[in-house]
Amino acid sequence: MQPSAFIIITGLSGSGKGTFLRALEDRGFN
């Protein structure tokens, strides 16, 4: 995982994390 992505995850709220995780699944990371 890219450091910038980690910063985004830690910086967002719970709903933001959900959106980010959904984006990861959309790209096939999960």
PDB file of C-alpha atoms in Angstrom:
ATOM      1  CA  MET A   1       0.000   0.000   0.000  1.00  0.00           C
ATOM      2  CA  GLN A   2       1.228   3.485  -0.801  1.00  0.00           C
ATOM      3  CA  PRO A   3       2.058   5.778   2.166  1.00  0.00           C
ATOM      4  CA  SER A   4      -0.195   8.488   0.742  1.00  0.00           C
ATOM      5  CA  ALA A   5      -3.107   6.066   0.767  1.00  0.00           C
ATOM      6  CA  PHE A   6      -2.417   5.236   4.419  1.00  0.00           C
ATOM      7  CA  ILE A   7      -2.473   8.943   5.293  1.00  0.00           C
ATOM      8  CA  ILE A   8      -5.800   9.307   3.523  1.00  0.00           C
ATOM      9  CA  ILE A   9      -7.259   6.371   5.472  1.00  0.00           C
ATOM     10  CA  THR A  10      -6.099   7.666   8.854  1.00  0.00           C
ATOM     11  CA  GLY A  11      -7.229  11.197   8.024  1.00  0.00           C
ATOM     12  CA  LEU A  12     -10.792  10.326   7.055  1.00  0.00           C
ATOM     13  CA  SER A  13     -13.777   9.618   9.264  1.00  0.00           C
ATOM     14  CA  GLY A  14     -15.475   6.217   9.582  1.00  0.00           C
ATOM     15  CA  SER A  15     -17.729   6.833   6.592  1.00  0.00           C
ATOM     16  CA  GLY A  16     -14.707   8.032   4.637  1.00  0.00           C
ATOM     17  CA  LYS A  17     -12.891   4.779   5.412  1.00  0.00           C
ATOM     18  CA  GLY A  18     -15.883   2.832   4.140  1.00  0.00           C
ATOM     19  CA  THR A  19     -15.767   4.750   0.881  1.00  0.00           C
ATOM     20  CA  PHE A  20     -12.028   4.181   0.574  1.00  0.00           C
ATOM     21  CA  LEU A  21     -12.360   0.453   1.267  1.00  0.00           C
ATOM     22  CA  ARG A  22     -15.096   0.274  -1.350  1.00  0.00           C
ATOM     23  CA  ALA A  23     -12.707   1.931  -3.807  1.00  0.00           C
ATOM     24  CA  LEU A  24     -10.056  -0.675  -2.954  1.00  0.00           C
ATOM     25  CA  GLU A  25     -12.510  -3.504  -3.569  1.00  0.00           C
ATOM     26  CA  ASP A  26     -13.449  -1.852  -6.852  1.00  0.00           C
ATOM     27  CA  ARG A  27      -9.793  -1.991  -7.883  1.00  0.00           C
ATOM     28  CA  GLY A  28      -9.493  -5.615  -6.746  1.00  0.00           C
ATOM     29  CA  PHE A  29      -7.253  -5.190  -3.693  1.00  0.00           C
ATOM     30  CA  ASN A  30      -9.612  -7.122  -1.438  1.00  0.00           C
TER      31      ASN A  30
END
